[in-house]
Amino acid sequence: MKRIFLAAATILLSGSMAFAQEQQPALHPKVLPMFGQVAKTDAQQKADEKFLTSCDKSFETRTEASNFFMERGWEYLNEGQVDTAVYRFNLAWLLNPDNYNTYWAFGLVENSKGNPKEAIGMFNRALKYQPNNSLLLSDMASAYLKQYATDKKKKNLKQASAFLDRSLKADQSNAFALSGLSQVYYHNKKYAEALTSFQRVQQDPKYAAVVPYYIAEIYYFQGKRDQLIQY
């Protein structure tokens, strides 16, 4: 799976603040994960059959075709064309429902839109295929951190911590997991551990915007005014 800025953004923003969501008009099912998980009309089913038949003629296998549309989806997502990206992910899913990357992508999109519960559901689907994937586990943790930022329920923080432990067991150098662990320490008011953890990832450019905020907060809570002023 390609790592994209969106994946980094979800874990960086999950523990910081919740933004008010304006009421949005209903979206067409084709730009919702798994086509909105609603029953399709006869016309839509026929269109799907036509699409699949066309792909069968153009690709060696549906797995190959699914991977092709996944790649196009990542390209559109990196360009900020989220709806177009999700439609490509949907086509990839239609071609191969066992392509775990489709569920992973759906989860990233849902989490970035402020829908952590939906993201968790999608990540769970992906984890059935890749239970020990460090990056996927850290993305699941980011969804639980975002859910905790919304409801402040400790069970969500515990879930985030559990998935981060699994992620780091799979890959100790996973910077996404290290950043998430720093946030868990921070929310549990373990400021010394949080400071050490944040300082480990501070030099990573993906975290340049958010780590200083947490470090300054830690100095404030610790009453270290001199360090806070210097920082």
Coordinates of N, CA and C in Angstrom, one line a residue, residues 12-199:
L12 N -1.9 12.5 13.1 CA -1.4 13.8 13.6 C -2.6 14.6 14.2
L13 N -3.7 14.6 13.6 CA -4.8 15.4 14.0 C -5.7 14.7 15.0
S14 N -5.6 13.4 15.2 CA -6.6 12.7 16.0 C -6.6 13.1 17.4
G15 N -5.5 13.4 18.0 CA -5.5 13.8 19.4 C -5.5 15.2 19.7
S16 N -5.5 16.1 18.7 CA -5.4 17.5 19.0 C -6.7 18.2 19.2
M17 N -7.6 18.2 18.2 CA -8.8 19.0 18.4 C -9.9 18.4 17.5
A18 N -11.1 18.7 17.8 CA -12.2 18.2 17.0 C -12.8 19.4 16.3
F19 N -13.0 19.4 15.0 CA -13.6 20.5 14.3 C -15.1 20.3 14.1
A20 N -15.9 21.3 14.2 CA -17.3 21.2 13.9 C -17.5 20.9 12.5
Q21 N -18.5 20.0 12.3 CA -18.8 19.5 11.0 C -20.1 20.2 10.5
E22 N -20.0 20.9 9.3 CA -21.1 21.5 8.7 C -22.0 20.5 8.1
Q23 N -23.3 20.7 8.0 CA -24.2 19.8 7.4 C -23.9 19.7 5.9
Q24 N -23.6 18.5 5.4 CA -23.3 18.4 4.0 C -24.4 17.7 3.3
P25 N -24.6 18.0 2.0 CA -25.7 17.4 1.2 C -25.3 15.9 1.0
A26 N -26.4 15.1 0.8 CA -26.2 13.6 0.6 C -25.3 13.4 -0.6
L27 N -24.3 12.5 -0.5 CA -23.4 12.2 -1.6 C -24.0 11.0 -2.4
H28 N -23.6 10.9 -3.7 CA -24.0 9.8 -4.5 C -23.3 8.5 -4.0
P29 N -23.9 7.4 -3.9 CA -23.3 6.2 -3.4 C -22.0 5.8 -4.1
K30 N -21.8 6.2 -5.3 CA -20.6 5.8 -6.0 C -19.3 6.5 -5.4
V31 N -19.5 7.6 -4.6 CA -18.4 8.2 -4.0 C -18.4 8.0 -2.5
L32 N -19.1 7.0 -2.0 CA -19.1 6.5 -0.6 C -18.5 5.1 -0.6
P33 N -17.7 4.8 0.5 CA -17.1 3.5 0.6 C -18.1 2.4 0.3
M34 N -17.7 1.4 -0.5 CA -18.5 0.3 -0.8 C -19.8 0.7 -1.4
F35 N -19.8 1.7 -2.2 CA -21.0 2.3 -2.8 C -22.1 2.6 -1.8
G36 N -21.7 3.0 -0.6 CA -22.7 3.4 0.4 C -23.3 2.2 1.1
Q37 N -22.9 1.0 0.7 CA -23.4 -0.3 1.3 C -24.9 -0.3 1.3
V38 N -25.4 0.1 0.1 CA -26.9 0.1 -0.1 C -27.2 -0.8 -1.3
A39 N -28.4 -1.3 -1.3 CA -28.8 -2.2 -2.4 C -28.8 -1.4 -3.8
K40 N -28.3 -2.1 -4.8 CA -28.3 -1.4 -6.1 C -29.5 -1.7 -6.9
T41 N -29.8 -0.8 -7.8 CA -31.0 -1.0 -8.7 C -30.6 -1.9 -9.8
D42 N -31.5 -2.4 -10.6 CA -31.3 -3.3 -11.7 C -30.3 -2.7 -12.7
A43 N -30.6 -1.4 -12.9 CA -29.7 -0.7 -13.9 C -28.3 -0.6 -13.4
Q44 N -28.1 -0.3 -12.1 CA -26.7 -0.3 -11.6 C -26.1 -1.6 -11.6
Q45 N -26.8 -2.7 -11.3 CA -26.2 -4.0 -11.4 C -25.8 -4.4 -12.8
K46 N -26.6 -4.0 -13.8 CA -26.2 -4.2 -15.2 C -25.0 -3.4 -15.6
A47 N -24.9 -2.2 -15.0 CA -23.7 -1.4 -15.3 C -22.4 -2.0 -14.7
D48 N -22.6 -2.6 -13.5 CA -21.5 -3.3 -12.9 C -21.0 -4.5 -13.7
E49 N -22.0 -5.2 -14.2 CA -21.7 -6.4 -15.0 C -20.9 -6.0 -16.3
K50 N -21.4 -4.9 -16.9 CA -20.7 -4.4 -18.1 C -19.3 -4.0 -17.8
F51 N -19.1 -3.3 -16.7 CA -17.8 -2.9 -16.3 C -16.9 -4.1 -16.0
L52 N -17.4 -5.1 -15.3 CA -16.5 -6.3 -15.0 C -16.2 -7.0 -16.3
T53 N -17.1 -7.1 -17.2 CA -16.9 -7.8 -18.5 C -15.8 -7.0 -19.3
S54 N -15.8 -5.7 -19.3 CA -14.8 -4.9 -19.9 C -13.5 -5.1 -19.3
C55 N -13.4 -5.2 -18.0 CA -12.1 -5.4 -17.3 C -11.6 -6.8 -17.6
D56 N -12.5 -7.8 -17.7 CA -12.0 -9.1 -18.0 C -11.3 -9.2 -19.4
K57 N -11.7 -8.3 -20.3 CA -11.1 -8.3 -21.6 C -9.8 -7.5 -21.6
S58 N -9.7 -6.6 -20.7 CA -8.5 -5.7 -20.7 C -7.4 -6.1 -19.8
F59 N -7.7 -7.0 -18.8 CA -6.7 -7.4 -17.8 C -6.6 -8.9 -17.8
E60 N -5.4 -9.4 -17.3 CA -5.2 -10.8 -17.2 C -6.2 -11.4 -16.1
T61 N -6.3 -10.7 -15.0 CA -7.1 -11.2 -13.9 C -7.8 -10.0 -13.3
R62 N -8.8 -10.3 -12.5 CA -9.5 -9.2 -11.8 C -8.7 -8.6 -10.7
T63 N -7.8 -9.5 -10.2 CA -6.8 -9.0 -9.1 C -6.0 -7.9 -9.7
E64 N -5.5 -8.1 -10.9 CA -4.6 -7.1 -11.6 C -5.4 -5.8 -11.8
A65 N -6.7 -6.0 -12.3 CA -7.5 -4.9 -12.6 C -7.8 -4.1 -11.3
S66 N -8.1 -4.8 -10.2 CA -8.3 -4.2 -8.9 C -7.1 -3.3 -8.5
N67 N -6.0 -3.9 -8.6 CA -4.7 -3.2 -8.2 C -4.5 -1.9 -9.1
F68 N -4.9 -2.0 -10.4 CA -4.8 -0.9 -11.3 C -5.7 0.3 -10.8
F69 N -6.9 0.0 -10.4 CA -7.8 1.0 -10.0 C -7.4 1.6 -8.6
M70 N -6.8 0.7 -7.8 CA -6.3 1.2 -6.5 C -5.2 2.3 -6.7
E71 N -4.3 2.0 -7.7 CA -3.2 2.9 -8.0 C -3.8 4.3 -8.4
R72 N -4.8 4.2 -9.3 CA -5.5 5.4 -9.8 C -6.1 6.2 -8.6
G73 N -6.7 5.4 -7.7 CA -7.3 6.0 -6.5 C -6.3 6.8 -5.7
W74 N -5.2 6.2 -5.4 CA -4.2 6.9 -4.6 C -3.7 8.1 -5.3
E75 N -3.6 8.1 -6.6 CA -3.2 9.3 -7.4 C -4.2 10.4 -7.2
Y76 N -5.4 10.1 -7.3 CA -6.5 11.1 -7.2 C -6.5 11.6 -5.7
L77 N -6.3 10.7 -4.8 CA -6.3 11.1 -3.4 C -5.2 12.1 -3.1
N78 N -4.0 11.8 -3.6 CA -2.9 12.7 -3.4 C -3.1 14.1 -4.0
E79 N -3.9 14.1 -5.0 CA -4.3 15.4 -5.7 C -5.4 16.1 -5.0
G80 N -6.0 15.5 -4.0 CA -7.1 16.1 -3.2 C -8.4 15.9 -3.8
Q81 N -8.5 15.0 -4.8 CA -9.8 14.7 -5.4 C -10.4 13.5 -4.7
V82 N -10.9 13.7 -3.6 CA -11.4 12.6 -2.7 C -12.5 11.8 -3.3
D83 N -13.5 12.5 -3.8 CA -14.7 11.7 -4.4 C -14.2 10.8 -5.5
T84 N -13.4 11.4 -6.4 CA -12.9 10.6 -7.5 C -12.1 9.4 -7.1
A85 N -11.3 9.7 -6.0 CA -10.5 8.6 -5.5 C -11.3 7.5 -4.9
V86 N -12.4 7.9 -4.1 CA -13.2 6.8 -3.5 C -13.9 6.0 -4.6
Y87 N -14.4 6.7 -5.7 CA -15.0 5.9 -6.8 C -14.0 4.9 -7.4
R88 N -12.8 5.3 -7.5 CA -11.8 4.3 -8.0 C -11.6 3.2 -7.0
F89 N -11.6 3.5 -5.7 CA -11.4 2.5 -4.7 C -12.6 1.5 -4.8
N90 N -13.8 2.1 -5.0 CA -15.0 1.3 -5.1 C -14.9 0.3 -6.3
L91 N -14.4 0.8 -7.4 CA -14.2 -0.1 -8.6 C -13.2 -1.2 -8.3
A92 N -12.2 -0.9 -7.5 CA -11.2 -1.9 -7.1 C -11.8 -2.9 -6.2
W93 N -12.7 -2.4 -5.3 CA -13.4 -3.3 -4.4 C -14.4 -4.2 -5.2
L94 N -15.1 -3.6 -6.2 CA -16.0 -4.4 -7.0 C -15.3 -5.5 -7.7
L95 N -14.1 -5.2 -8.2 CA -13.3 -6.2 -8.9 C -12.8 -7.3 -8.0
N96 N -12.5 -7.0 -6.8 CA -11.8 -7.9 -5.9 C -12.2 -7.6 -4.4
P97 N -13.3 -8.1 -3.9 CA -13.7 -7.8 -2.5 C -12.7 -8.3 -1.5
D98 N -11.7 -9.1 -1.9 CA -10.7 -9.6 -1.0 C -9.4 -8.7 -1.1
N99 N -9.5 -7.6 -1.8 CA -8.3 -6.7 -1.8 C -8.4 -5.8 -0.5
Y100 N -7.5 -6.2 0.4 CA -7.6 -5.5 1.7 C -7.2 -4.0 1.6
N101 N -6.5 -3.6 0.6 CA -6.2 -2.2 0.4 C -7.4 -1.4 0.2
T102 N -8.5 -1.9 -0.3 CA -9.7 -1.1 -0.5 C -10.2 -0.7 0.8
Y103 N -10.3 -1.7 1.7 CA -10.9 -1.4 3.1 C -9.9 -0.4 3.8
W104 N -8.6 -0.6 3.6 CA -7.7 0.3 4.2 C -7.9 1.7 3.7
A105 N -8.0 1.9 2.4 CA -8.2 3.2 1.8 C -9.5 3.8 2.3
F106 N -10.6 3.0 2.4 CA -11.9 3.5 2.9 C -11.7 4.0 4.3
G107 N -11.0 3.3 5.1 CA -10.8 3.7 6.5 C -10.0 5.0 6.6
L108 N -9.0 5.2 5.8 CA -8.3 6.4 5.8 C -9.1 7.6 5.4
V109 N -10.0 7.4 4.4 CA -10.8 8.5 4.0 C -11.9 8.8 5.1
E110 N -12.5 7.8 5.6 CA -13.5 8.0 6.7 C -12.8 8.8 7.9
N111 N -11.6 8.3 8.3 CA -11.0 9.0 9.4 C -10.6 10.4 9.2
S112 N -10.2 10.7 7.9 CA -9.8 12.1 7.6 C -11.1 13.0 7.5
K113 N -12.3 12.4 7.3 CA -13.5 13.1 7.3 C -14.1 13.3 8.7
G114 N -13.4 12.8 9.7 CA -14.0 12.9 11.0 C -15.0 11.8 11.4
N115 N -14.9 10.7 10.7 CA -15.8 9.6 11.0 C -15.1 8.4 11.5
P116 N -14.5 8.5 12.7 CA -13.7 7.4 13.2 C -14.4 6.1 13.4
K117 N -15.6 6.1 13.8 CA -16.4 4.8 14.0 C -16.4 4.0 12.7
E118 N -16.7 4.8 11.6 CA -16.8 4.1 10.3 C -15.4 3.7 9.8
A119 N -14.4 4.5 10.2 CA -13.0 4.1 9.9 C -12.6 2.8 10.6
I120 N -13.0 2.7 11.8 CA -12.6 1.5 12.6 C -13.2 0.3 12.0
G121 N -14.5 0.4 11.5 CA -15.1 -0.7 10.8 C -14.4 -1.2 9.6
M122 N -13.9 -0.2 8.8 CA -13.2 -0.5 7.6 C -11.8 -1.1 7.9
F123 N -11.1 -0.5 8.9 CA -9.8 -1.1 9.3 C -9.9 -2.5 9.8
N124 N -11.0 -2.8 10.5 CA -11.2 -4.1 11.0 C -11.3 -5.1 9.8
R125 N -12.0 -4.7 8.8 CA -12.1 -5.6 7.6 C -10.7 -5.8 7.0
A126 N -9.9 -4.8 6.9 CA -8.6 -4.9 6.3 C -7.7 -5.8 7.2
L127 N -7.8 -5.7 8.5 CA -7.0 -6.5 9.5 C -7.3 -8.0 9.4
K128 N -8.5 -8.3 8.9 CA -8.8 -9.8 8.8 C -7.8 -10.4 7.8
Y129 N -7.3 -9.6 6.8 CA -6.4 -10.1 5.8 C -4.9 -9.8 6.2
Q130 N -4.7 -8.8 7.0 CA -3.4 -8.4 7.4 C -3.3 -8.1 8.9
P131 N -3.4 -9.1 9.7 CA -3.5 -8.9 11.2 C -2.2 -8.3 11.8
N132 N -1.1 -8.5 11.1 CA 0.2 -8.0 11.7 C 0.8 -6.9 10.9
N133 N 0.1 -6.2 10.1 CA 0.6 -5.1 9.3 C 0.8 -3.9 10.2
S134 N 2.0 -3.5 10.5 CA 2.3 -2.4 11.4 C 1.6 -1.1 11.0
L135 N 1.7 -0.7 9.8 CA 1.1 0.5 9.3 C -0.4 0.5 9.5
L136 N -1.0 -0.6 9.1 CA -2.4 -0.7 9.2 C -2.9 -0.7 10.7
L137 N -2.1 -1.3 11.6 CA -2.4 -1.3 13.0 C -2.3 0.1 13.6
S138 N -1.3 0.9 13.1 CA -1.2 2.3 13.6 C -2.3 3.2 13.1
D139 N -2.8 2.9 11.9 CA -3.9 3.7 11.4 C -5.2 3.3 12.1
M140 N -5.3 2.1 12.5 CA -6.5 1.7 13.4 C -6.4 2.5 14.7
A141 N -5.2 2.5 15.3 CA -5.0 3.3 16.5 C -5.3 4.8 16.4
S142 N -5.0 5.3 15.2 CA -5.3 6.7 15.0 C -6.8 7.0 15.0
A143 N -7.6 6.0 14.5 CA -9.0 6.2 14.5 C -9.5 6.1 15.9
Y144 N -9.0 5.3 16.7 CA -9.4 5.2 18.1 C -9.0 6.5 18.9
L145 N -7.9 7.1 18.5 CA -7.4 8.3 19.2 C -8.4 9.4 18.8
K146 N -8.8 9.4 17.5 CA -9.7 10.5 17.1 C -11.1 10.3 17.7
Q147 N -11.5 9.0 17.9 CA -12.8 8.8 18.6 C -12.7 9.2 20.1
Y148 N -11.5 9.0 20.7 CA -11.3 9.5 22.1 C -11.4 11.0 22.2
A149 N -10.8 11.7 21.2 CA -10.8 13.1 21.2 C -12.2 13.6 21.1
T150 N -13.2 12.8 20.6 CA -14.6 13.2 20.5 C -15.4 12.9 21.7
D151 N -15.2 11.7 22.3 CA -16.1 11.3 23.4 C -15.4 11.2 24.7
K152 N -14.0 11.3 24.7 CA -13.2 11.2 26.0 C -13.5 9.9 26.8
K153 N -13.8 8.8 26.1 CA -14.1 7.6 26.7 C -12.7 6.8 26.8
K154 N -12.4 6.4 28.0 CA -11.1 5.8 28.2 C -10.9 4.5 27.5
K155 N -12.1 3.8 27.2 CA -12.0 2.5 26.5 C -11.4 2.7 25.1
N156 N -11.6 3.9 24.5 CA -11.1 4.1 23.2 C -9.6 4.4 23.2
L157 N -9.2 5.1 24.3 CA -7.7 5.3 24.5 C -7.0 4.0 24.8
K158 N -7.7 3.1 25.5 CA -7.1 1.7 25.8 C -7.0 0.9 24.5
Q159 N -8.0 1.1 23.6 CA -7.9 0.4 22.4 C -6.8 0.9 21.5
A160 N -6.6 2.2 21.5 CA -5.6 2.8 20.7 C -4.2 2.3 21.2
S161 N -4.1 2.3 22.5 CA -2.8 1.8 23.1 C -2.5 0.3 22.7
A162 N -3.6 -0.5 22.7 CA -3.4 -1.9 22.4 C -3.0 -2.1 20.9
F163 N -3.6 -1.3 20.0 CA -3.2 -1.4 18.6 C -1.8 -0.9 18.4
L164 N -1.4 0.1 19.1 CA -0.1 0.7 19.0 C 1.0 -0.3 19.5
D165 N 0.7 -1.0 20.5 CA 1.6 -2.0 21.0 C 1.8 -3.1 20.0
R166 N 0.7 -3.5 19.3 CA 0.8 -4.5 18.3 C 1.6 -4.0 17.1
S167 N 1.3 -2.7 16.8 CA 2.0 -2.1 15.6 C 3.5 -2.1 15.8
L168 N 3.9 -1.7 17.1 CA 5.4 -1.5 17.3 C 6.0 -2.9 17.5
K169 N 5.3 -3.9 17.9 CA 5.9 -5.2 18.0 C 6.2 -5.7 16.5
A170 N 5.4 -5.3 15.6 CA 5.6 -5.7 14.2 C 6.7 -4.9 13.6
D171 N 6.8 -3.6 14.0 CA 7.9 -2.7 13.4 C 8.2 -1.6 14.4
Q172 N 9.3 -1.7 15.1 CA 9.7 -0.8 16.2 C 10.0 0.6 15.6
S173 N 10.2 0.7 14.3 CA 10.6 2.0 13.7 C 9.4 2.7 13.1
N174 N 8.2 2.2 13.3 CA 7.0 2.8 12.7 C 6.8 4.2 13.3
A175 N 7.1 5.3 12.6 CA 7.0 6.6 13.2 C 5.5 7.0 13.5
F176 N 4.6 6.4 12.7 CA 3.1 6.7 12.9 C 2.7 6.2 14.3
A177 N 3.2 4.9 14.6 CA 2.9 4.3 15.8 C 3.6 5.0 17.0
L178 N 4.8 5.5 16.8 CA 5.5 6.2 17.8 C 4.8 7.5 18.2
S179 N 4.4 8.2 17.2 CA 3.6 9.4 17.4 C 2.3 9.2 18.1
G180 N 1.6 8.1 17.7 CA 0.4 7.7 18.4 C 0.6 7.4 19.9
L181 N 1.7 6.6 20.1 CA 2.0 6.3 21.5 C 2.3 7.5 22.3
S182 N 3.0 8.5 21.7 CA 3.2 9.8 22.4 C 1.9 10.4 22.8
Q183 N 0.9 10.4 22.0 CA -0.4 11.0 22.3 C -1.1 10.2 23.4
V184 N -1.0 8.9 23.4 CA -1.6 8.1 24.5 C -0.9 8.5 25.8
Y185 N 0.4 8.6 25.9 CA 1.0 9.0 27.1 C 0.5 10.4 27.5
Y186 N 0.4 11.3 26.5 CA -0.1 12.6 26.8 C -1.5 12.7 27.4
H187 N -2.4 11.9 26.8 CA -3.8 11.9 27.3 C -3.9 11.2 28.6
N188 N -2.9 10.3 28.9 CA -2.9 9.7 30.3 C -2.1 10.5 31.3
K189 N -1.7 11.7 30.9 CA -1.0 12.6 31.8 C 0.4 12.0 32.2
K190 N 0.9 11.2 31.4 CA 2.3 10.7 31.7 C 3.2 11.5 30.9
Y191 N 3.4 12.7 31.4 CA 4.1 13.8 30.6 C 5.6 13.5 30.3
A192 N 6.3 12.9 31.3 CA 7.7 12.6 31.1 C 7.9 11.6 29.9
E193 N 7.0 10.5 30.0 CA 7.1 9.5 28.9 C 6.7 10.1 27.6
A194 N 5.6 11.0 27.6 CA 5.2 11.6 26.4 C 6.3 12.5 25.8
L195 N 6.9 13.3 26.6 CA 8.0 14.2 26.2 C 9.1 13.4 25.5
T196 N 9.5 12.3 26.1 CA 10.6 11.5 25.5 C 10.2 10.9 24.2
S197 N 8.9 10.4 24.1 CA 8.4 9.8 22.9 C 8.3 10.9 21.8
F198 N 7.7 12.1 22.1 CA 7.6 13.1 21.1 C 8.9 13.6 20.6
Q199 N 9.9 13.6 21.5 CA 11.2 14.1 21.0 C 11.9 13.1 20.1

